Coordinates of C-alpha atoms in Angstrom, one line a residue:
M16 CA 0.0 0.0 0.0
S17 CA 1.4 3.4 -1.0
A18 CA 1.3 6.4 1.2
I19 CA 2.3 10.0 0.8
P20 CA 4.6 11.3 3.6
F21 CA 3.2 14.2 5.6
V22 CA 4.5 17.7 4.6
P23 CA 7.4 18.3 7.0
R24 CA 7.2 21.2 9.5
I25 CA 9.9 23.2 7.9
M26 CA 11.4 26.0 9.9
P27 CA 13.0 29.1 8.2
G28 CA 16.5 28.2 7.2
R29 CA 16.0 24.5 7.1
T30 CA 17.6 22.8 4.1
T31 CA 15.7 20.7 1.6
N32 CA 18.0 17.8 2.3
E33 CA 16.1 17.3 5.6
V34 CA 12.9 16.7 3.8
A35 CA 11.5 13.2 3.3
P36 CA 11.7 12.1 -0.4
S37 CA 8.6 12.3 -2.5
P38 CA 7.1 9.2 -3.9
V39 CA 6.7 10.9 -7.3
P40 CA 9.9 9.7 -9.0
E41 CA 9.0 6.1 -8.1
Y42 CA 5.5 6.7 -9.3
R43 CA 6.7 7.9 -12.7
K44 CA 8.9 4.8 -13.3
T45 CA 5.7 2.8 -14.0
A46 CA 3.1 3.3 -16.6
H47 CA 0.3 5.7 -15.7
D48 CA -2.0 4.0 -13.3
P49 CA -5.3 5.8 -12.7
A50 CA -6.0 3.8 -9.5
R51 CA -2.7 4.7 -8.1
E52 CA -3.1 8.4 -9.0
A53 CA -6.5 8.4 -7.3
H54 CA -5.0 6.9 -4.2
F55 CA -2.3 9.6 -4.1
K56 CA -5.0 12.3 -4.3
Q57 CA -7.2 10.7 -1.7
Q58 CA -4.2 10.6 0.7
L59 CA -3.6 14.3 -0.1
V60 CA -7.2 15.2 0.7
L61 CA -6.9 13.4 4.1
R62 CA -3.6 15.3 4.8
D63 CA -5.3 18.7 4.0
M64 CA -8.2 17.8 6.2
E65 CA -6.0 16.9 9.1
A66 CA -3.9 20.1 8.8
T67 CA -7.1 22.1 8.6
A68 CA -8.6 20.5 11.7
R69 CA -5.4 21.2 13.6
M70 CA -5.3 24.8 12.5
S71 CA -9.1 25.3 13.3
R72 CA -8.7 23.9 16.8
K73 CA -5.5 26.0 17.5
Q74 CA -7.3 29.1 16.3
I75 CA -10.3 28.5 18.6
E76 CA -8.1 27.6 21.6
R77 CA -6.0 30.7 21.2
D78 CA -8.9 33.1 21.1
V79 CA -10.7 31.4 24.0
V80 CA -7.5 31.9 26.1
R81 CA -7.3 35.5 25.0
F82 CA -11.0 36.1 25.9
L83 CA -10.5 34.6 29.4
G84 CA -7.3 36.5 30.0
I85 CA -9.0 39.8 29.2
G86 CA -11.8 39.0 31.6
G87 CA -14.6 40.3 29.4
K88 CA -17.8 42.0 30.6
I89 CA -21.5 41.2 30.6
G90 CA -22.6 40.4 27.0
S91 CA -19.1 40.1 25.6
V92 CA -19.4 36.4 25.2
E93 CA -21.4 37.2 22.1
S94 CA -18.3 38.5 20.6
L95 CA -16.8 35.0 20.5
L96 CA -19.7 33.9 18.3
T97 CA -19.2 36.9 16.0
L98 CA -15.4 36.2 15.8
H99 CA -15.9 32.5 15.2
P100 CA -19.2 31.6 13.4
E101 CA -18.2 27.9 13.9
I102 CA -18.9 28.2 17.7
E103 CA -22.4 26.9 18.1
Y104 CA -22.8 27.3 21.9
V105 CA -20.7 28.8 24.7
E106 CA -21.0 29.2 28.5
W107 CA -18.8 31.5 30.4
K108 CA -18.3 31.4 34.2
F109 CA -17.0 34.4 36.1
G110 CA -17.3 34.5 39.9
N111 CA -20.7 33.2 40.8
K112 CA -22.3 34.1 37.4
T113 CA -22.7 32.1 34.2
E114 CA -23.4 33.7 30.8
K115 CA -24.6 31.5 27.9
A116 CA -25.0 32.2 24.2
S117 CA -25.8 30.1 21.2
D118 CA -26.1 30.4 17.4
K119 CA -29.6 30.8 16.2
T120 CA -29.3 27.6 14.1
V121 CA -28.6 25.4 17.1
T122 CA -31.3 22.7 17.5
D123 CA -32.5 20.8 20.6
S124 CA -31.3 17.5 19.0
L125 CA -27.8 18.9 18.5
M126 CA -27.6 20.0 22.2
K127 CA -28.9 16.6 23.3
A128 CA -26.2 14.9 21.3
A129 CA -23.5 17.3 22.6
E130 CA -24.5 17.1 26.2
P131 CA -22.2 14.1 27.2
H132 CA -19.3 16.0 25.6
L133 CA -20.2 19.2 27.4
V134 CA -20.5 17.4 30.7
A135 CA -16.9 16.1 30.2
A136 CA -15.8 19.6 29.2
R137 CA -17.3 21.1 32.4
K138 CA -15.7 18.4 34.5
S139 CA -12.3 19.0 33.1
I140 CA -12.2 22.6 34.4
T141 CA -13.3 21.6 37.9
E142 CA -10.7 19.0 38.4
K143 CA -7.6 20.1 40.3
G144 CA -4.5 20.6 38.2
T145 CA -6.2 20.8 34.9
S146 CA -6.9 23.9 32.8
G147 CA -9.4 22.3 30.4
H148 CA -9.4 20.0 27.4
T149 CA -10.4 19.7 23.7
S150 CA -12.5 16.7 22.8
Q151 CA -12.4 14.3 19.9
A152 CA -14.8 15.0 17.1
F153 CA -18.3 13.5 17.2
M154 CA -20.9 13.4 14.4
H155 CA -24.5 14.6 14.5
D156 CA -26.9 14.7 11.5
G157 CA -24.0 14.2 9.1
K158 CA -21.9 17.0 10.6
S159 CA -18.8 17.0 12.8
Y160 CA -18.4 18.8 16.1
F161 CA -16.0 19.0 19.1
T162 CA -16.1 20.7 22.6
I163 CA -13.4 22.8 24.2
S164 CA -13.0 24.0 27.8
R165 CA -10.5 26.3 29.4
K166 CA -9.9 27.8 32.8
A167 CA -7.8 30.9 33.4
N168 CA -5.8 32.1 36.4
N169 CA -8.3 34.8 37.1
G170 CA -10.9 32.1 37.9
H171 CA -12.8 32.6 34.7
S172 CA -13.7 29.5 32.7
L173 CA -15.4 28.8 29.4
V174 CA -17.0 25.7 27.7
A175 CA -17.9 25.8 24.0
L176 CA -19.4 23.5 21.3
V177 CA -17.7 24.0 18.0
S178 CA -18.6 22.9 14.5
S179 CA -15.9 21.2 12.4
E180 CA -17.7 22.0 9.2
V181 CA -14.6 23.7 7.7
V182 CA -12.9 20.3 7.6
Q183 CA -15.8 18.7 5.7
S184 CA -15.8 21.8 3.4
V185 CA -12.2 21.2 2.6
E186 CA -12.9 17.6 1.8
R187 CA -15.7 18.5 -0.6
H188 CA -13.6 21.3 -2.1
Q189 CA -10.5 19.1 -2.6
R190 CA -12.4 16.2 -4.1
R191 CA -13.5 18.6 -6.8
N192 CA -10.4 20.6 -7.0
L193 CA -8.1 17.6 -7.4
R194 CA -10.7 16.0 -9.8
I195 CA -11.2 12.9 -7.7
V196 CA -14.9 13.1 -8.7
P197 CA -16.4 14.0 -12.1
Y198 CA -16.7 17.8 -11.9
P199 CA -18.8 19.6 -12.9
A200 CA -21.5 17.0 -13.1
E201 CA -23.0 16.6 -16.5
G202 CA -26.6 17.8 -16.7
R203 CA -26.1 20.7 -14.3
Y204 CA -26.3 24.0 -16.2
R205 CA -26.9 21.8 -19.3
I206 CA -23.2 20.9 -19.5
E207 CA -21.7 18.6 -22.0
S208 CA -18.2 17.1 -22.2
V209 CA -16.0 16.8 -25.2
I210 CA -12.5 15.6 -26.1
P211 CA -10.4 18.8 -26.2
G212 CA -9.7 20.1 -29.7
T213 CA -12.2 17.9 -31.4
N214 CA -15.7 18.7 -29.9
K215 CA -16.2 14.9 -30.1
D216 CA -18.6 13.8 -27.3
T217 CA -17.2 12.0 -24.3
T218 CA -18.6 11.1 -20.9
V219 CA -16.9 11.9 -17.6
R220 CA -17.8 9.0 -15.3
K221 CA -14.9 9.2 -12.8
G222 CA -12.3 11.7 -11.7
E223 CA -9.6 10.3 -13.9
D224 CA -11.7 11.3 -17.0
N225 CA -11.4 15.0 -16.2
G226 CA -7.9 15.0 -17.7
N227 CA -9.2 14.2 -21.1
A228 CA -12.4 16.4 -21.3
S229 CA -13.6 19.9 -21.7
H230 CA -17.0 21.1 -20.7
Y231 CA -19.4 23.5 -22.4
S232 CA -23.0 24.7 -22.1
I233 CA -24.9 22.7 -24.7
D234 CA -27.5 25.4 -25.3
E235 CA -25.1 28.3 -25.7
I236 CA -22.6 29.6 -28.3
V237 CA -20.0 32.4 -28.4
V238 CA -19.9 34.2 -31.7
K239 CA -17.6 37.0 -32.8
F240 CA -19.0 38.8 -35.8
R241 CA -16.9 40.5 -38.4
K242 CA -19.4 43.3 -38.3
P243 CA -21.9 43.8 -35.5
P244 CA -25.4 42.7 -36.4
T245 CA -28.0 45.4 -36.4
E246 CA -31.0 45.5 -34.1
K247 CA -33.2 44.3 -36.9
Q248 CA -30.8 41.4 -37.6
L249 CA -30.7 40.4 -33.9
L250 CA -34.5 40.4 -33.8
E251 CA -34.5 38.1 -36.8
L252 CA -32.0 35.8 -35.1
R253 CA -34.2 35.7 -32.0
R254 CA -37.2 34.7 -34.0
E255 CA -35.5 32.2 -36.2
L256 CA -33.4 30.4 -33.6
D257 CA -35.4 31.2 -30.4
L258 CA -32.2 33.0 -29.1
T259 CA -31.6 35.3 -26.2
V260 CA -28.5 37.4 -25.9
V261 CA -26.8 36.3 -22.6
R262 CA -23.8 38.6 -22.8
R263 CA -22.2 41.1 -25.3
T264 CA -18.8 42.7 -25.6
G265 CA -18.2 44.6 -28.8
R266 CA -18.6 42.2 -31.7
T267 CA -18.7 39.1 -29.5
F268 CA -22.1 37.7 -28.4
V269 CA -23.1 34.8 -26.1
F270 CA -26.4 33.4 -27.4
R271 CA -28.6 30.9 -25.6
S272 CA -31.3 29.0 -27.5
K273 CA -34.4 27.2 -26.1
K274 CA -34.7 25.3 -29.4
H275 CA -31.2 24.4 -30.7
E276 CA -28.0 22.9 -29.2
M277 CA -24.5 24.3 -29.7
K278 CA -23.6 22.1 -32.7
T279 CA -26.7 23.2 -34.7
L280 CA -26.1 26.9 -33.8
Q281 CA -22.4 26.6 -34.8
L282 CA -23.2 25.2 -38.2
Y283 CA -25.8 27.9 -38.7
F284 CA -23.6 30.9 -37.9
K285 CA -20.6 29.6 -39.8
K286 CA -22.8 29.1 -42.9
K287 CA -24.9 32.2 -42.8
W288 CA -22.6 34.7 -41.1
N289 CA -19.0 33.7 -41.7
P290 CA -18.0 35.0 -38.3
E291 CA -14.4 35.3 -37.0
F292 CA -15.3 32.4 -34.7
A293 CA -18.3 30.5 -33.4
E294 CA -17.3 28.3 -30.5
P295 CA -18.8 26.5 -27.5
H296 CA -19.2 28.4 -24.3
Y297 CA -16.7 26.5 -22.2
I298 CA -16.9 26.0 -18.5
Y299 CA -13.7 26.8 -16.5
L300 CA -13.0 25.2 -13.1
T301 CA -10.9 25.9 -10.1
N302 CA -7.4 24.4 -10.1
D303 CA -6.6 23.8 -6.6
I304 CA -5.3 21.2 -5.1
A305 CA 4.0 44.7 10.1
P306 CA 7.0 46.8 10.3
A307 CA 6.7 50.3 8.9
S308 CA 7.4 50.5 5.2
G309 CA 11.0 51.1 4.5
K310 CA 14.3 49.2 4.8
S311 CA 14.2 46.4 7.4
D312 CA 16.5 43.6 8.2
F313 CA 14.8 40.3 7.7
T314 CA 18.0 38.1 7.8
N315 CA 16.9 36.2 10.9
F316 CA 13.2 37.3 10.9
V317 CA 10.5 34.7 11.7
P318 CA 6.9 36.0 11.3
N319 CA 4.8 35.6 14.5
D320 CA 1.7 34.6 12.5
T321 CA 0.0 31.7 14.3
F322 CA 0.5 29.0 11.7
Y323 CA 3.8 30.2 10.1
S324 CA 6.5 28.2 11.8
Q325 CA 4.5 24.9 12.0
Y326 CA 2.7 24.8 8.7
Q327 CA 4.1 27.3 6.1
W328 CA 6.9 25.3 4.6
N329 CA 6.2 27.1 1.3
L330 CA 7.6 30.6 2.1
P331 CA 11.0 29.5 3.4
E332 CA 11.2 27.1 0.4
I333 CA 11.2 29.9 -2.1
A334 CA 13.4 32.4 0.0
T335 CA 10.5 34.8 0.6
V336 CA 11.7 36.3 3.9
N337 CA 15.1 37.1 2.5
G338 CA 13.4 38.7 -0.5
W339 CA 11.7 41.2 1.9
N340 CA 15.1 42.7 2.4
V341 CA 14.8 44.1 -1.1
T342 CA 11.1 45.0 -1.0
M343 CA 8.0 44.2 1.1
G344 CA 5.7 45.2 -1.7
S345 CA 3.7 48.3 -2.4
K346 CA 0.2 49.5 -1.7
D347 CA 0.2 50.9 -5.2
I348 CA 0.4 47.4 -6.8
V349 CA -2.8 45.5 -7.4
V350 CA -3.3 41.8 -8.0
A351 CA -6.6 40.8 -9.5
V352 CA -7.8 37.4 -8.2
L353 CA -10.2 36.0 -10.8
D354 CA -11.9 33.3 -8.8
T355 CA -14.9 32.5 -6.5
G356 CA -14.6 35.9 -4.7
V357 CA -12.9 36.9 -1.5
Q358 CA -14.1 37.4 2.1
A359 CA -13.2 41.1 2.3
D360 CA -13.6 41.3 6.1
H361 CA -11.4 38.3 6.9
P362 CA -9.2 39.4 9.9
D363 CA -6.0 38.5 7.9
L364 CA -7.2 40.4 4.7
K365 CA -8.9 43.5 6.1
G366 CA -7.3 46.6 4.6
R367 CA -5.8 44.7 1.7
I368 CA -8.8 44.6 -0.5
V369 CA -9.7 47.2 -3.2
K370 CA -12.9 47.5 -5.1
G371 CA -13.8 44.4 -7.1
V372 CA -16.7 43.1 -9.2
N373 CA -19.1 40.2 -9.3
I374 CA -19.3 39.1 -12.9
V375 CA -21.5 36.1 -12.0
D376 CA -24.1 38.4 -10.4
P377 CA -23.4 42.1 -11.1
S378 CA -25.9 43.2 -8.4
A379 CA -24.0 41.5 -5.6
Q380 CA -20.6 42.0 -4.0
P381 CA -17.7 39.7 -5.0
D382 CA -18.1 37.6 -1.8
D383 CA -16.7 34.1 -1.6
D384 CA -19.3 31.3 -1.3
V385 CA -16.8 28.5 -2.1
G386 CA -13.5 29.2 -0.3
H387 CA -11.2 28.9 -3.2
G388 CA -10.7 32.6 -3.9
T389 CA -10.2 33.6 -0.3
H390 CA -7.5 30.9 0.0
V391 CA -5.7 32.2 -3.1
A392 CA -5.9 35.8 -1.9
G393 CA -4.4 34.9 1.5
I394 CA -1.3 33.2 -0.2
I395 CA -0.6 36.6 -1.8
A396 CA -1.6 39.1 0.8
A397 CA -2.5 37.8 4.3
E398 CA -1.3 40.3 6.8
I399 CA 2.2 39.5 8.1
N400 CA 3.5 39.5 11.7
N401 CA 0.1 40.3 13.2
N402 CA -0.1 37.3 15.6
E403 CA -2.9 36.1 13.4
G404 CA -3.3 33.0 11.2
V405 CA -0.9 32.9 8.2
A406 CA 1.7 35.1 6.5
G407 CA 1.2 36.1 2.9
M408 CA 4.0 36.7 0.5
T409 CA 3.6 40.5 0.4
W410 CA 3.2 43.2 3.1
Y411 CA 1.3 45.8 1.2
T412 CA 0.1 44.5 -2.2
K413 CA -3.6 45.0 -2.7
I414 CA -6.1 42.3 -3.8
M415 CA -8.8 43.0 -6.4
P416 CA -11.5 40.4 -6.1
V417 CA -13.1 39.5 -9.4
K418 CA -15.8 36.8 -9.0
V419 CA -16.0 34.8 -12.2
L420 CA -16.8 31.4 -10.7
D421 CA -20.1 30.6 -9.1
S422 CA -21.0 28.7 -5.9
S423 CA -20.1 25.4 -7.5
G424 CA -16.6 26.6 -8.3
A425 CA -17.2 26.7 -12.1
G426 CA -17.6 29.6 -14.5
S427 CA -18.0 30.3 -18.2
T428 CA -15.4 31.4 -20.7
Y429 CA -17.3 34.6 -21.1
S430 CA -17.3 35.4 -17.4
V431 CA -13.5 34.8 -17.2
A432 CA -12.9 36.9 -20.3
E433 CA -15.1 39.7 -19.0
G434 CA -13.3 39.5 -15.6
I435 CA -9.9 39.9 -17.4
I436 CA -11.1 43.0 -19.3
W437 CA -12.7 44.5 -16.1
A438 CA -9.6 44.0 -14.0
T439 CA -7.4 45.5 -16.8
D440 CA -9.6 48.6 -17.1
H441 CA -9.6 49.1 -13.4
G442 CA -5.9 49.1 -12.7
A443 CA -4.8 45.6 -12.1
H444 CA -1.0 45.1 -12.5
V445 CA -1.1 41.3 -12.2
I446 CA -4.0 38.9 -12.8
N447 CA -4.1 35.5 -11.1
M448 CA -6.3 32.7 -12.6
S449 CA -6.3 29.5 -10.5
L450 CA -8.8 28.0 -13.0
G451 CA -8.8 26.4 -16.4
N452 CA -10.1 23.8 -18.9
Y453 CA -8.6 21.9 -21.8
A454 CA -10.3 23.9 -24.5
G455 CA -8.8 27.1 -25.9
A456 CA -11.4 29.8 -26.6
E457 CA -10.9 32.6 -29.0
F458 CA -12.9 35.1 -27.0
L459 CA -10.9 34.3 -23.9
H460 CA -7.7 34.7 -25.9
D461 CA -8.8 38.1 -27.2
A462 CA -9.3 39.2 -23.6
L463 CA -5.9 37.9 -22.6
K464 CA -4.3 39.8 -25.5
Y465 CA -6.2 42.9 -24.4
A466 CA -4.7 42.7 -20.9
Y467 CA -1.2 41.7 -22.1
E468 CA -1.0 44.6 -24.6
R469 CA -1.8 46.9 -21.7
G470 CA 1.1 45.7 -19.6
V471 CA -0.6 43.3 -17.2
V472 CA 1.3 40.3 -15.9
I473 CA -1.0 37.2 -16.3
V474 CA -0.5 34.1 -14.3
A475 CA -2.5 30.8 -14.4
A476 CA -2.6 27.4 -12.9
S477 CA -1.9 24.4 -15.2
G478 CA -4.4 22.0 -13.6
N479 CA -4.6 18.9 -11.4
D480 CA -5.0 15.9 -13.6
N481 CA -1.3 14.8 -14.0
T482 CA -1.5 15.2 -17.7
D483 CA 0.6 16.9 -20.4
R484 CA -2.5 18.0 -22.3
P485 CA -2.3 21.8 -22.5
G486 CA -4.6 23.5 -20.1
Y487 CA -6.1 27.0 -20.8
P488 CA -5.6 29.8 -20.1
A489 CA -2.2 28.6 -18.7
A490 CA -1.1 27.4 -22.2
Y491 CA -1.6 30.7 -24.0
P492 CA 1.7 32.5 -24.9
E493 CA 0.7 35.7 -23.0
V494 CA 0.3 33.7 -19.7
I495 CA 2.8 32.5 -17.2
G496 CA 1.8 28.8 -16.8
V497 CA 2.5 27.3 -13.4
S498 CA 3.0 23.8 -12.2
A499 CA 3.0 22.7 -8.5
T500 CA 5.9 21.4 -6.4
D501 CA 6.0 19.4 -3.2
A502 CA 8.2 20.2 -0.1
D503 CA 11.1 18.1 -1.5
E504 CA 11.2 20.0 -4.8
T505 CA 9.6 17.3 -7.0
R506 CA 6.7 18.0 -9.2
A507 CA 3.5 17.3 -7.2
E508 CA 1.9 14.1 -8.3
Y509 CA -1.4 15.7 -9.2
S510 CA 0.2 18.6 -11.2
N511 CA -0.2 19.0 -14.9
Y512 CA 3.0 19.4 -16.9
G513 CA 4.1 20.1 -20.5
D514 CA 6.2 22.4 -22.7
Y515 CA 3.9 25.4 -21.9
I516 CA 4.9 25.4 -18.2
S517 CA 6.9 28.6 -17.5
V518 CA 7.8 28.1 -13.8
A519 CA 6.8 26.0 -10.8
A520 CA 5.8 27.0 -7.2
P521 CA 4.8 25.2 -4.0
G522 CA 1.3 23.8 -4.2
T523 CA 0.9 20.9 -1.7
S524 CA -0.7 21.4 1.8
I525 CA -0.6 25.2 1.7
P526 CA -2.3 26.9 4.7
S527 CA -4.2 30.1 4.0
T528 CA -7.2 32.2 4.7
Y529 CA -10.7 30.6 4.3
P530 CA -14.3 32.0 4.6
G531 CA -15.8 32.4 8.0
S532 CA -12.6 34.1 9.2
R533 CA -11.0 30.7 9.3
Y534 CA -7.9 29.0 7.9
A535 CA -7.6 25.8 5.8
S536 CA -4.9 23.7 4.1
L537 CA -5.5 23.1 0.4
S538 CA -3.4 21.5 -2.4
G539 CA -3.3 22.1 -6.1
T540 CA -1.8 24.1 -8.9
S541 CA -4.5 26.7 -7.7
M542 CA -2.2 27.2 -4.7
A543 CA 1.0 27.3 -6.8
S544 CA -0.2 30.0 -9.1
P545 CA -0.7 32.8 -6.5
H546 CA 2.9 32.3 -5.3
V547 CA 4.0 33.4 -8.8
A548 CA 1.4 36.2 -9.0
A549 CA 2.6 37.5 -5.6
L550 CA 6.3 37.4 -6.7
A551 CA 5.3 39.3 -9.9
S552 CA 3.8 42.0 -7.7
L553 CA 6.9 42.2 -5.6
V554 CA 9.1 42.5 -8.7
K555 CA 6.8 45.3 -9.9
S556 CA 7.1 47.0 -6.5
A557 CA 10.9 46.8 -6.6
K558 CA 11.3 48.1 -10.1
P559 CA 8.1 49.8 -11.4
S560 CA 9.6 50.5 -14.8
L561 CA 9.8 46.9 -15.7
T562 CA 7.3 45.8 -18.3
N563 CA 5.2 42.6 -18.1
V564 CA 7.4 41.0 -20.6
Q565 CA 10.5 41.8 -18.6
I566 CA 8.9 40.6 -15.3
A567 CA 8.0 37.3 -16.9
D568 CA 11.6 36.9 -18.3
L569 CA 13.0 37.8 -14.9
L570 CA 11.0 35.1 -13.1
R571 CA 12.2 32.5 -15.6
E572 CA 15.8 33.6 -15.5
T573 CA 16.0 33.6 -11.7
A574 CA 14.1 30.4 -11.1
K575 CA 15.8 27.5 -9.3
D576 CA 16.5 24.9 -11.9
L577 CA 14.9 21.6 -10.9
G578 CA 14.6 18.3 -12.8
K579 CA 16.5 18.0 -16.0
K580 CA 19.0 20.8 -16.7
G581 CA 17.4 23.8 -18.4
K582 CA 13.7 24.1 -19.3
D583 CA 11.7 20.9 -18.9
I584 CA 8.1 19.8 -19.0
D585 CA 7.8 19.4 -15.2
F586 CA 9.1 22.7 -13.9
G587 CA 9.5 24.9 -16.9
Y588 CA 12.5 27.1 -16.1
G589 CA 12.4 26.0 -12.4
Q590 CA 10.8 26.8 -9.1
I591 CA 10.5 30.5 -8.4
D592 CA 13.1 32.1 -6.1
V593 CA 11.8 35.3 -4.5
N594 CA 15.1 36.6 -3.2
A595 CA 17.0 36.0 -6.5
A596 CA 14.2 37.6 -8.5
L597 CA 14.1 40.7 -6.4
Q598 CA 17.8 41.0 -6.2
A599 CA 17.9 40.8 -10.0
A600 CA 15.1 43.4 -10.3
V601 CA 16.9 46.1 -8.4
G602 CA 20.5 45.1 -9.3
T603 CA 22.6 47.0 -11.7
N604 CA 22.9 43.9 -13.8
V605 CA 19.2 43.6 -14.5
S606 CA 19.4 45.4 -17.8
L607 CA 22.3 43.1 -18.9
Q608 CA 20.4 40.0 -17.6
L609 CA 17.4 40.8 -19.7
F610 CA 19.3 42.3 -22.6
P611 CA 19.5 39.2 -24.9
Q612 CA 15.7 38.6 -24.7
Q613 CA 14.9 42.3 -25.3
V614 CA 17.3 42.4 -28.3
R615 CA 15.6 39.3 -29.8
K616 CA 12.2 40.9 -29.3
E617 CA 13.1 44.2 -30.9
L618 CA 14.7 42.5 -33.9
Q619 CA 11.6 40.4 -34.3
K620 CA 9.5 43.6 -34.3
L621 CA 11.6 45.0 -37.1
V622 CA 11.3 41.8 -39.1
D623 CA 7.5 41.8 -38.6
Q624 CA 7.0 45.4 -39.7
P625 CA 5.6 45.8 -43.2
A626 CA 7.8 47.4 -45.7
P627 CA 7.2 51.2 -46.4

């Protein structure tokens, strides 16, 4: 029976030689085995669930101790429920008084099931020599709970019933994100699956099939006309094909028909209108799996964030702290996170969010109803050294939440493209897309070109199917495609690979912010991509004059070469190195370092120019 080793608790400065070897090299010696891959992913999900459970308990324990130490006042116990929505019930004893509070959703049946655990919790704080305990998890009505009790030196004590729903949420999320289950389910949103590049029907019955399928809405089509149709022509189209216009940007329309499916519509438009393109409306999915500003010495610095030293192996691995000696980032640099939204009032993200947009529902705020986007945002910008949760990669970089994926974690090509355009027009310097599919879409590519030509650095995750099939948008030439690495610097067993990969970054068991003001450990190329986006923002902070082309070149040139010498299909040019990239950005040799690439580009421009 194979097993994945736990991610080591790497402390800053620890060498990679001390890390347990990854099973991936052994795994690759044999022919691809879907069952073995599924087993690897299942083990990874369990590892993320265990890490999330530990972080959740530690966070609750810390805040309960803080509450008791402060002493509180009448009514203040309610603040614990506000701070931690996962606390279902709490009772606080101070002197001869007891104050109780509970969430409005708590049922009598839950309290009955919890009573034996609450009795044990109360007993633990009355016994001499004990300061309380944290119980094992127990199940009720399909959900997981635990109890916690603590007693302080001031005589105050507290007992609480806590939901472990975040752990179950991580399990559901990761089973989709790592494609262990077919996702999205066919039939929902009238989705169909095809073999990429062929539009030939296929059926996704199990998670393994995701690596050889693209998904599209069967009753919708994206058409880019050579000349915009008139209102009269649109009316005729509506009548003839029973169409409605779902979205429109310039000459590009998304149509939905009650009468015809995509293939019929595609034949019609190609024959009657000769458009620039008429393509399926593809579905894109998530790809998971402070000091004052100024010069500071971070040589021996260890952030005091709660989970940094024990769980955040990823930041020391890519020399992040050393890089802060060059720059800590800038409040003027904005990274757009095109994802499921972001919890803007998360304690570790407050003050780091700029105005965003909800493309899925323009009437609503870009709030996160999945968890994926908040986790991505935290990797980039969680507050550092605030005695809270996790440390992000940047101290000041702003996050622009652009919600392009719905509550299922899926979104359309059009939504993603519209999000790219909106972010570009509203000042994003970097765009992160931890999402993708195996179908290229012309309208999406148009949007990427629009952003790229306006100087935006574009970063995207490669996917979590352990396949070399090009994933989009990561495989477009304007995009920095990212694969994921494990703690021992091997390509993560779930990570996609191929000649389109630019660089690699840590992606396995990455702790970060999560909705409900909580924290979770997730794995996937979705987690690798924001490391690269964050580094791009730091480089832009260090040297604002650098173009997006120069920044991309610099990330590749300074990456730590892993695997085969030079560029390879697993790591691209290598795993990002924050310190090396930032040193190169501000060093006097940066122009020399990038000079050969720039010369080639300028020469190519001259060759491409039409003769006078």
